mmCIF file of C-alpha atoms and ligand atoms in Angstrom:
data_model
loop_
_atom_site.group_PDB
_atom_site.id
_atom_site.type_symbol
_atom_site.label_atom_id
_atom_site.label_comp_id
_atom_site.label_asym_id
_atom_site.label_seq_id
_atom_site.Cartn_x
_atom_site.Cartn_y
_atom_site.Cartn_z
ATOM 1 C CA MET T 2 -63.884 74.508 -8.551
ATOM 2 C CA PRO T 3 -64.320 72.836 -5.150
ATOM 3 C CA LEU T 4 -67.434 70.883 -4.258
ATOM 4 C CA GLY T 5 -70.172 73.150 -2.864
ATOM 5 C CA SER T 6 -69.101 76.337 -4.642
ATOM 6 C CA GLU T 7 -71.730 78.419 -6.337
ATOM 7 C CA VAL T 8 -72.552 77.569 -9.993
ATOM 8 C CA LEU T 9 -75.750 79.509 -10.633
ATOM 9 C CA ARG T 10 -77.622 82.063 -8.556
ATOM 10 C CA LEU T 11 -81.048 83.562 -9.283
ATOM 11 C CA ASP T 12 -81.919 86.810 -7.548
ATOM 12 C CA ARG T 13 -85.628 87.734 -7.820
ATOM 13 C CA VAL T 14 -85.854 86.479 -11.381
ATOM 14 C CA GLY T 15 -89.077 86.991 -13.303
ATOM 15 C CA LYS T 16 -90.131 86.035 -16.781
ATOM 16 C CA ARG T 17 -93.173 87.648 -18.336
ATOM 17 C CA TYR T 18 -94.608 86.886 -21.804
ATOM 18 C CA PRO T 19 -96.775 89.601 -23.330
ATOM 19 C CA MET T 20 -99.536 87.802 -25.294
ATOM 20 C CA GLY T 21 -101.582 90.479 -27.026
ATOM 21 C CA ASP T 22 -103.580 92.240 -24.285
ATOM 22 C CA VAL T 23 -102.731 89.573 -21.721
ATOM 23 C CA ILE T 24 -99.464 89.244 -19.824
ATOM 24 C CA VAL T 25 -98.354 85.835 -18.655
ATOM 25 C CA ASP T 26 -96.193 85.853 -15.574
ATOM 26 C CA ALA T 27 -94.433 82.517 -16.239
ATOM 27 C CA LEU T 28 -91.893 83.071 -13.442
ATOM 28 C CA VAL T 29 -92.186 85.427 -10.463
ATOM 29 C CA ASP T 30 -89.413 86.510 -8.049
ATOM 30 C CA ALA T 31 -87.420 83.258 -8.228
ATOM 31 C CA SER T 32 -84.375 83.315 -5.861
ATOM 32 C CA PHE T 33 -82.119 80.354 -5.185
ATOM 33 C CA THR T 34 -78.569 79.132 -5.596
ATOM 34 C CA LEU T 35 -77.290 76.000 -7.285
ATOM 35 C CA ASN T 36 -74.021 74.696 -5.883
ATOM 36 C CA GLU T 37 -71.391 72.476 -7.441
ATOM 37 C CA GLY T 38 -72.252 68.804 -7.099
ATOM 38 C CA GLU T 39 -75.919 69.258 -6.225
ATOM 39 C CA ALA T 40 -78.656 67.070 -7.544
ATOM 40 C CA VAL T 41 -81.907 68.961 -7.790
ATOM 41 C CA ALA T 42 -85.385 67.892 -8.915
ATOM 42 C CA ILE T 43 -87.834 70.507 -10.162
ATOM 43 C CA LEU T 44 -91.456 69.612 -9.669
ATOM 44 C CA GLY T 45 -94.761 71.355 -10.528
ATOM 45 C CA PRO T 46 -97.985 71.088 -12.437
ATOM 46 C CA SER T 47 -98.164 71.586 -16.219
ATOM 47 C CA GLY T 48 -97.835 75.244 -17.162
ATOM 48 C CA SER T 49 -96.361 76.235 -13.777
ATOM 49 C CA GLY T 50 -93.127 77.551 -15.285
ATOM 50 C CA LYS T 51 -90.649 74.643 -15.075
ATOM 51 C CA SER T 52 -89.418 74.837 -18.675
ATOM 52 C CA THR T 53 -89.281 78.589 -18.474
ATOM 53 C CA LEU T 54 -87.009 78.284 -15.480
ATOM 54 C CA MET T 55 -84.789 75.642 -17.248
ATOM 55 C CA HIS T 56 -84.407 77.870 -20.313
ATOM 56 C CA LEU T 57 -83.263 80.716 -18.025
ATOM 57 C CA LEU T 58 -80.823 78.431 -16.170
ATOM 58 C CA GLY T 59 -79.284 77.400 -19.494
ATOM 59 C CA PHE T 60 -79.220 80.988 -20.907
ATOM 60 C CA LEU T 61 -81.581 79.892 -23.688
ATOM 61 C CA ASP T 62 -83.742 82.893 -22.714
ATOM 62 C CA SER T 63 -83.257 86.087 -20.726
ATOM 63 C CA PRO T 64 -85.212 87.119 -17.641
ATOM 64 C CA SER T 65 -87.628 90.058 -17.769
ATOM 65 C CA SER T 66 -86.576 91.128 -14.246
ATOM 66 C CA GLY T 67 -84.025 90.192 -11.599
ATOM 67 C CA GLU T 68 -80.572 88.835 -12.081
ATOM 68 C CA ILE T 69 -78.919 85.507 -12.931
ATOM 69 C CA LEU T 70 -75.282 84.950 -11.958
ATOM 70 C CA PHE T 71 -73.102 82.230 -13.368
ATOM 71 C CA GLU T 72 -70.011 81.455 -11.262
ATOM 72 C CA GLY T 73 -70.710 84.814 -9.506
ATOM 73 C CA ARG T 74 -70.815 86.830 -12.717
ATOM 74 C CA PRO T 75 -74.117 88.534 -13.843
ATOM 75 C CA VAL T 76 -75.127 86.840 -17.099
ATOM 76 C CA ALA T 77 -76.743 90.036 -18.368
ATOM 77 C CA VAL T 78 -73.413 91.824 -18.758
ATOM 78 C CA LEU T 79 -71.981 89.023 -20.931
ATOM 79 C CA THR T 80 -72.037 89.421 -24.680
ATOM 80 C CA GLU T 81 -74.102 86.973 -26.700
ATOM 81 C CA SER T 82 -70.938 85.174 -27.841
ATOM 82 C CA GLN T 83 -69.605 84.877 -24.222
ATOM 83 C CA ARG T 84 -73.016 83.418 -23.222
ATOM 84 C CA ALA T 85 -72.937 81.029 -26.176
ATOM 85 C CA ARG T 86 -69.465 79.866 -25.203
ATOM 86 C CA ILE T 87 -70.439 79.170 -21.571
ATOM 87 C CA ARG T 88 -73.565 77.384 -22.831
ATOM 88 C CA ALA T 89 -71.502 75.230 -25.142
ATOM 89 C CA GLU T 90 -68.644 74.458 -22.743
ATOM 90 C CA LYS T 91 -70.228 74.338 -19.327
ATOM 91 C CA ILE T 92 -73.900 73.519 -19.640
ATOM 92 C CA GLY T 93 -75.397 70.314 -21.022
ATOM 93 C CA PHE T 94 -79.061 70.344 -21.979
ATOM 94 C CA VAL T 95 -81.338 67.312 -22.359
ATOM 95 C CA PHE T 96 -84.806 67.811 -23.740
ATOM 96 C CA GLN T 97 -87.818 65.520 -23.546
ATOM 97 C CA ALA T 98 -88.060 65.332 -27.330
ATOM 98 C CA PHE T 99 -84.427 64.094 -27.792
ATOM 99 C CA ASN T 100 -83.688 66.551 -30.674
ATOM 100 C CA LEU T 101 -81.251 64.203 -32.435
ATOM 101 C CA LEU T 102 -80.478 64.809 -36.101
ATOM 102 C CA PRO T 103 -81.985 61.888 -38.050
ATOM 103 C CA ARG T 104 -79.471 61.758 -40.891
ATOM 104 C CA LEU T 105 -76.466 61.605 -38.697
ATOM 105 C CA SER T 106 -75.061 58.513 -36.985
ATOM 106 C CA VAL T 107 -75.116 58.218 -33.164
ATOM 107 C CA ARG T 108 -71.398 59.123 -33.071
ATOM 108 C CA ALA T 109 -71.890 62.197 -35.276
ATOM 109 C CA ASN T 110 -74.816 63.353 -33.164
ATOM 110 C CA VAL T 111 -72.813 63.078 -29.960
ATOM 111 C CA ALA T 112 -69.839 64.896 -31.603
ATOM 112 C CA LEU T 113 -71.969 67.922 -32.622
ATOM 113 C CA PRO T 114 -71.240 70.149 -29.560
ATOM 114 C CA LEU T 115 -67.520 69.642 -30.000
ATOM 115 C CA ALA T 116 -67.562 71.410 -33.399
ATOM 116 C CA TYR T 117 -69.623 74.329 -32.026
ATOM 117 C CA HIS T 118 -66.726 76.764 -32.070
ATOM 118 C CA GLY T 119 -65.051 75.894 -35.353
ATOM 119 C CA SER T 120 -62.778 72.862 -35.564
ATOM 120 C CA PRO T 121 -63.287 70.058 -33.050
ATOM 121 C CA PRO T 122 -60.580 69.432 -30.431
ATOM 122 C CA ALA T 123 -57.778 66.892 -31.182
ATOM 123 C CA ASP T 124 -59.242 64.389 -28.766
ATOM 124 C CA ALA T 125 -62.764 64.651 -30.166
ATOM 125 C CA ALA T 126 -62.951 60.956 -31.141
ATOM 126 C CA ASP T 127 -61.876 59.876 -27.614
ATOM 127 C CA ARG T 128 -64.399 62.192 -26.012
ATOM 128 C CA VAL T 129 -67.276 60.830 -28.117
ATOM 129 C CA SER T 130 -66.190 57.267 -27.287
ATOM 130 C CA ARG T 131 -66.051 58.095 -23.553
ATOM 131 C CA ALA T 132 -69.526 59.721 -23.610
ATOM 132 C CA LEU T 133 -70.998 56.756 -25.505
ATOM 133 C CA GLU T 134 -69.340 54.347 -23.030
ATOM 134 C CA LEU T 135 -70.805 56.265 -20.091
ATOM 135 C CA VAL T 136 -74.365 55.876 -21.361
ATOM 136 C CA GLY T 137 -73.827 52.294 -22.526
ATOM 137 C CA MET T 138 -74.293 53.036 -26.240
ATOM 138 C CA THR T 139 -70.910 52.015 -27.655
ATOM 139 C CA ASN T 140 -72.449 49.135 -29.583
ATOM 140 C CA ARG T 141 -74.901 51.435 -31.417
ATOM 141 C CA ALA T 142 -72.404 54.088 -32.475
ATOM 142 C CA HIS T 143 -72.989 53.635 -36.195
ATOM 143 C CA HIS T 144 -76.792 53.444 -36.019
ATOM 144 C CA LYS T 145 -79.070 56.322 -37.017
ATOM 145 C CA PRO T 146 -81.476 57.654 -34.380
ATOM 146 C CA GLY T 147 -84.422 56.053 -36.268
ATOM 147 C CA GLU T 148 -82.856 52.636 -35.669
ATOM 148 C CA LEU T 149 -82.896 53.066 -31.885
ATOM 149 C CA SER T 150 -85.501 52.637 -29.140
ATOM 150 C CA GLY T 151 -86.772 55.641 -27.193
ATOM 151 C CA GLY T 152 -84.562 54.936 -24.195
ATOM 152 C CA GLN T 153 -81.509 54.469 -26.458
ATOM 153 C CA ARG T 154 -82.220 57.807 -28.184
ATOM 154 C CA GLN T 155 -82.463 59.478 -24.787
ATOM 155 C CA ARG T 156 -79.107 57.930 -23.859
ATOM 156 C CA VAL T 157 -77.561 59.341 -27.021
ATOM 157 C CA ALA T 158 -79.023 62.770 -26.198
ATOM 158 C CA ILE T 159 -77.448 62.524 -22.724
ATOM 159 C CA ALA T 160 -74.099 61.500 -24.248
ATOM 160 C CA ARG T 161 -74.302 64.560 -26.505
ATOM 161 C CA ALA T 162 -75.024 66.760 -23.503
ATOM 162 C CA LEU T 163 -72.019 65.325 -21.656
ATOM 163 C CA VAL T 164 -69.465 65.252 -24.455
ATOM 164 C CA ASN T 165 -68.080 68.654 -23.456
ATOM 165 C CA GLU T 166 -67.900 67.535 -19.833
ATOM 166 C CA PRO T 167 -70.172 70.363 -18.682
ATOM 167 C CA ARG T 168 -70.235 71.550 -15.049
ATOM 168 C CA ILE T 169 -74.005 71.446 -15.036
ATOM 169 C CA LEU T 170 -76.509 69.122 -16.677
ATOM 170 C CA LEU T 171 -80.056 70.469 -17.223
ATOM 171 C CA ALA T 172 -82.670 67.891 -18.130
ATOM 172 C CA ASP T 173 -86.291 68.894 -18.862
ATOM 173 C CA GLU T 174 -88.490 65.797 -18.327
ATOM 174 C CA PRO T 175 -85.858 63.433 -19.718
ATOM 175 C CA THR T 176 -87.860 60.361 -18.888
ATOM 176 C CA GLY T 177 -91.293 61.695 -19.857
ATOM 177 C CA ASN T 178 -91.452 59.687 -23.098
ATOM 178 C CA LEU T 179 -89.987 56.474 -21.660
ATOM 179 C CA ASP T 180 -91.376 53.318 -20.094
ATOM 180 C CA THR T 181 -90.823 52.806 -16.352
ATOM 181 C CA LYS T 182 -87.871 50.411 -16.762
ATOM 182 C CA THR T 183 -86.016 52.674 -19.202
ATOM 183 C CA ALA T 184 -86.823 55.764 -17.057
ATOM 184 C CA ALA T 185 -85.285 53.989 -14.057
ATOM 185 C CA ALA T 186 -82.121 53.239 -16.039
ATOM 186 C CA ILE T 187 -81.790 56.888 -17.126
ATOM 187 C CA LEU T 188 -82.383 57.942 -13.544
ATOM 188 C CA ASP T 189 -79.596 55.595 -12.341
ATOM 189 C CA LEU T 190 -77.327 57.179 -14.959
ATOM 190 C CA PHE T 191 -78.086 60.670 -13.596
ATOM 191 C CA LYS T 192 -77.348 59.474 -10.057
ATOM 192 C CA GLU T 193 -74.061 58.032 -11.208
ATOM 193 C CA LEU T 194 -73.119 61.265 -13.006
ATOM 194 C CA ASN T 195 -73.906 63.196 -9.852
ATOM 195 C CA ARG T 196 -71.776 60.840 -7.807
ATOM 196 C CA LEU T 197 -68.980 61.608 -10.201
ATOM 197 C CA GLY T 198 -69.383 65.314 -9.373
ATOM 198 C CA ARG T 199 -71.730 66.725 -12.011
ATOM 199 C CA THR T 200 -74.327 69.275 -10.902
ATOM 200 C CA ILE T 201 -77.683 67.995 -12.100
ATOM 201 C CA VAL T 202 -81.073 69.627 -12.396
ATOM 202 C CA VAL T 203 -83.949 67.469 -13.593
ATOM 203 C CA VAL T 204 -87.555 68.515 -14.238
ATOM 204 C CA THR T 205 -90.038 65.751 -13.491
ATOM 205 C CA HIS T 206 -93.763 65.311 -12.932
ATOM 206 C CA SER T 207 -93.043 62.275 -10.787
ATOM 207 C CA PRO T 208 -92.678 62.565 -7.019
ATOM 208 C CA GLU T 209 -91.073 59.038 -7.029
ATOM 209 C CA ILE T 210 -88.339 60.247 -9.378
ATOM 210 C CA ALA T 211 -87.920 63.481 -7.497
ATOM 211 C CA ALA T 212 -87.432 61.507 -4.234
ATOM 212 C CA ASN T 213 -84.128 60.286 -5.699
ATOM 213 C CA PHE T 214 -82.659 63.763 -5.611
ATOM 214 C CA ARG T 215 -81.232 65.395 -2.510
ATOM 215 C CA ARG T 216 -82.957 68.712 -3.144
ATOM 216 C CA GLN T 217 -86.344 69.562 -4.531
ATOM 217 C CA LEU T 218 -87.697 72.803 -5.889
ATOM 218 C CA HIS T 219 -91.413 73.244 -6.421
ATOM 219 C CA VAL T 220 -92.862 75.544 -9.050
ATOM 220 C CA ARG T 221 -96.454 76.648 -8.803
ATOM 221 C CA ASP T 222 -97.970 79.524 -10.781
ATOM 222 C CA GLY T 223 -94.462 80.732 -11.577
ATOM 223 C CA ARG T 224 -93.338 80.785 -7.965
ATOM 224 C CA VAL T 225 -90.401 78.630 -6.852
ATOM 225 C CA THR T 226 -90.253 77.206 -3.315
ATOM 226 C CA GLU T 227 -87.749 74.961 -1.663
ATOM 227 C CA GLY T 228 -88.387 71.386 -0.456
ATOM 228 C CA GLY T 229 -91.572 70.048 1.045
ATOM 229 C CA SER T 230 -93.663 67.217 -0.324
ATOM 230 C CA ALA T 231 -94.760 67.072 -3.920
HETATM 231 N N1 ATP D 306 -93.013 81.576 -25.544
HETATM 232 C C1 ATP D 306 -94.090 81.800 -24.746
HETATM 233 N N2 ATP D 306 -94.942 82.808 -24.982
HETATM 234 C C2 ATP D 306 -96.018 83.013 -24.196
HETATM 235 N N3 ATP D 306 -96.290 82.256 -23.105
HETATM 236 C C3 ATP D 306 -95.491 81.238 -22.770
HETATM 237 C C4 ATP D 306 -94.326 80.933 -23.601
HETATM 238 N N4 ATP D 306 -93.691 79.873 -23.054
HETATM 239 C C5 ATP D 306 -94.424 79.506 -21.950
HETATM 240 N N5 ATP D 306 -95.498 80.340 -21.811
HETATM 241 C C6 ATP D 306 -96.525 80.285 -20.716
HETATM 242 O O1 ATP D 306 -95.796 80.338 -19.496
HETATM 243 C C7 ATP D 306 -96.343 79.425 -18.586
HETATM 244 C C8 ATP D 306 -95.285 78.434 -18.105
HETATM 245 O O2 ATP D 306 -94.873 77.577 -19.207
HETATM 246 P P1 ATP D 306 -93.784 76.462 -19.075
HETATM 247 O O3 ATP D 306 -93.515 75.923 -20.416
HETATM 248 O O4 ATP D 306 -92.641 77.011 -18.321
HETATM 249 O O5 ATP D 306 -94.556 75.416 -18.129
HETATM 250 P P2 ATP D 306 -94.096 73.940 -17.650
HETATM 251 O O6 ATP D 306 -94.132 73.974 -16.137
HETATM 252 O O7 ATP D 306 -92.801 73.594 -18.241
HETATM 253 O O8 ATP D 306 -95.279 73.047 -18.174
HETATM 254 P P3 ATP D 306 -95.210 71.471 -18.645
HETATM 255 O O9 ATP D 306 -95.119 70.646 -17.401
HETATM 256 O O10 ATP D 306 -96.537 71.322 -19.303
HETATM 257 O O11 ATP D 306 -94.055 71.313 -19.591
HETATM 258 C C9 ATP D 306 -97.530 78.748 -19.273
HETATM 259 O O12 ATP D 306 -98.699 79.433 -18.845
HETATM 260 C C10 ATP D 306 -97.268 79.030 -20.722
HETATM 261 O O13 ATP D 306 -98.477 79.127 -21.431
HETATM 262 MG MG1 MG D 307 -92.256 72.080 -19.647
#
């Protein structure tokens, strides 16, 4: 797909959680488009709906109203297995809490998404090596997650998110648990990945981090607005 083409589009998307007698409108009427090659920061106070939005962008959850289109196709009409395939092949997800499997080596953790649909591809070993190289973790390939620093674990999580060479990388506060220096290194890595053509969406509480991204979306009380200061 050429640079600038549409990857994801939200059309008046809402997410509402019924909680007993109370209804939480976690996301209200969100409409925007993510284009190929964009770098977007999502900002907003705690509880404003950022993670809810990220889950919807990654098809980890479905909207209560409105429509989400992936590459122009409504996600709602896809079967669960079609959605799972797109998620596995085209979307990389990085969470704040790393979510690495403690008993597996770094290499085995990074290789996990490759075996998602049965047997791994013939070039699986090469792909894992390339992903580890990209995040600078080649020399820790045989360590277990418990033998790594926080920043190193986050790098492994990013390598795992990239091993399928996804079109879009979604990261929900990927530097929230890290010291300033490590956070800056992860941020540089995202910038480099974007320079190489990846579409990147990063949730952050930090206006300084957000300033590194060409586009900013603000979420407040479930409402998404474009640009402006944090
Ligand atoms: N599974 C759920 N069931 C009910 N309410 C939920 C659920 N998930 C989130 N919420 C509510 O939706 C709102 C938005 O939550 P969300 O996790 O998207 O916020 P956030 O912006 O990511 O916050 P933070 O910065 O603290 O991570 C909150 O009021 C939260 O309580
Ligand atoms: Mg959150």
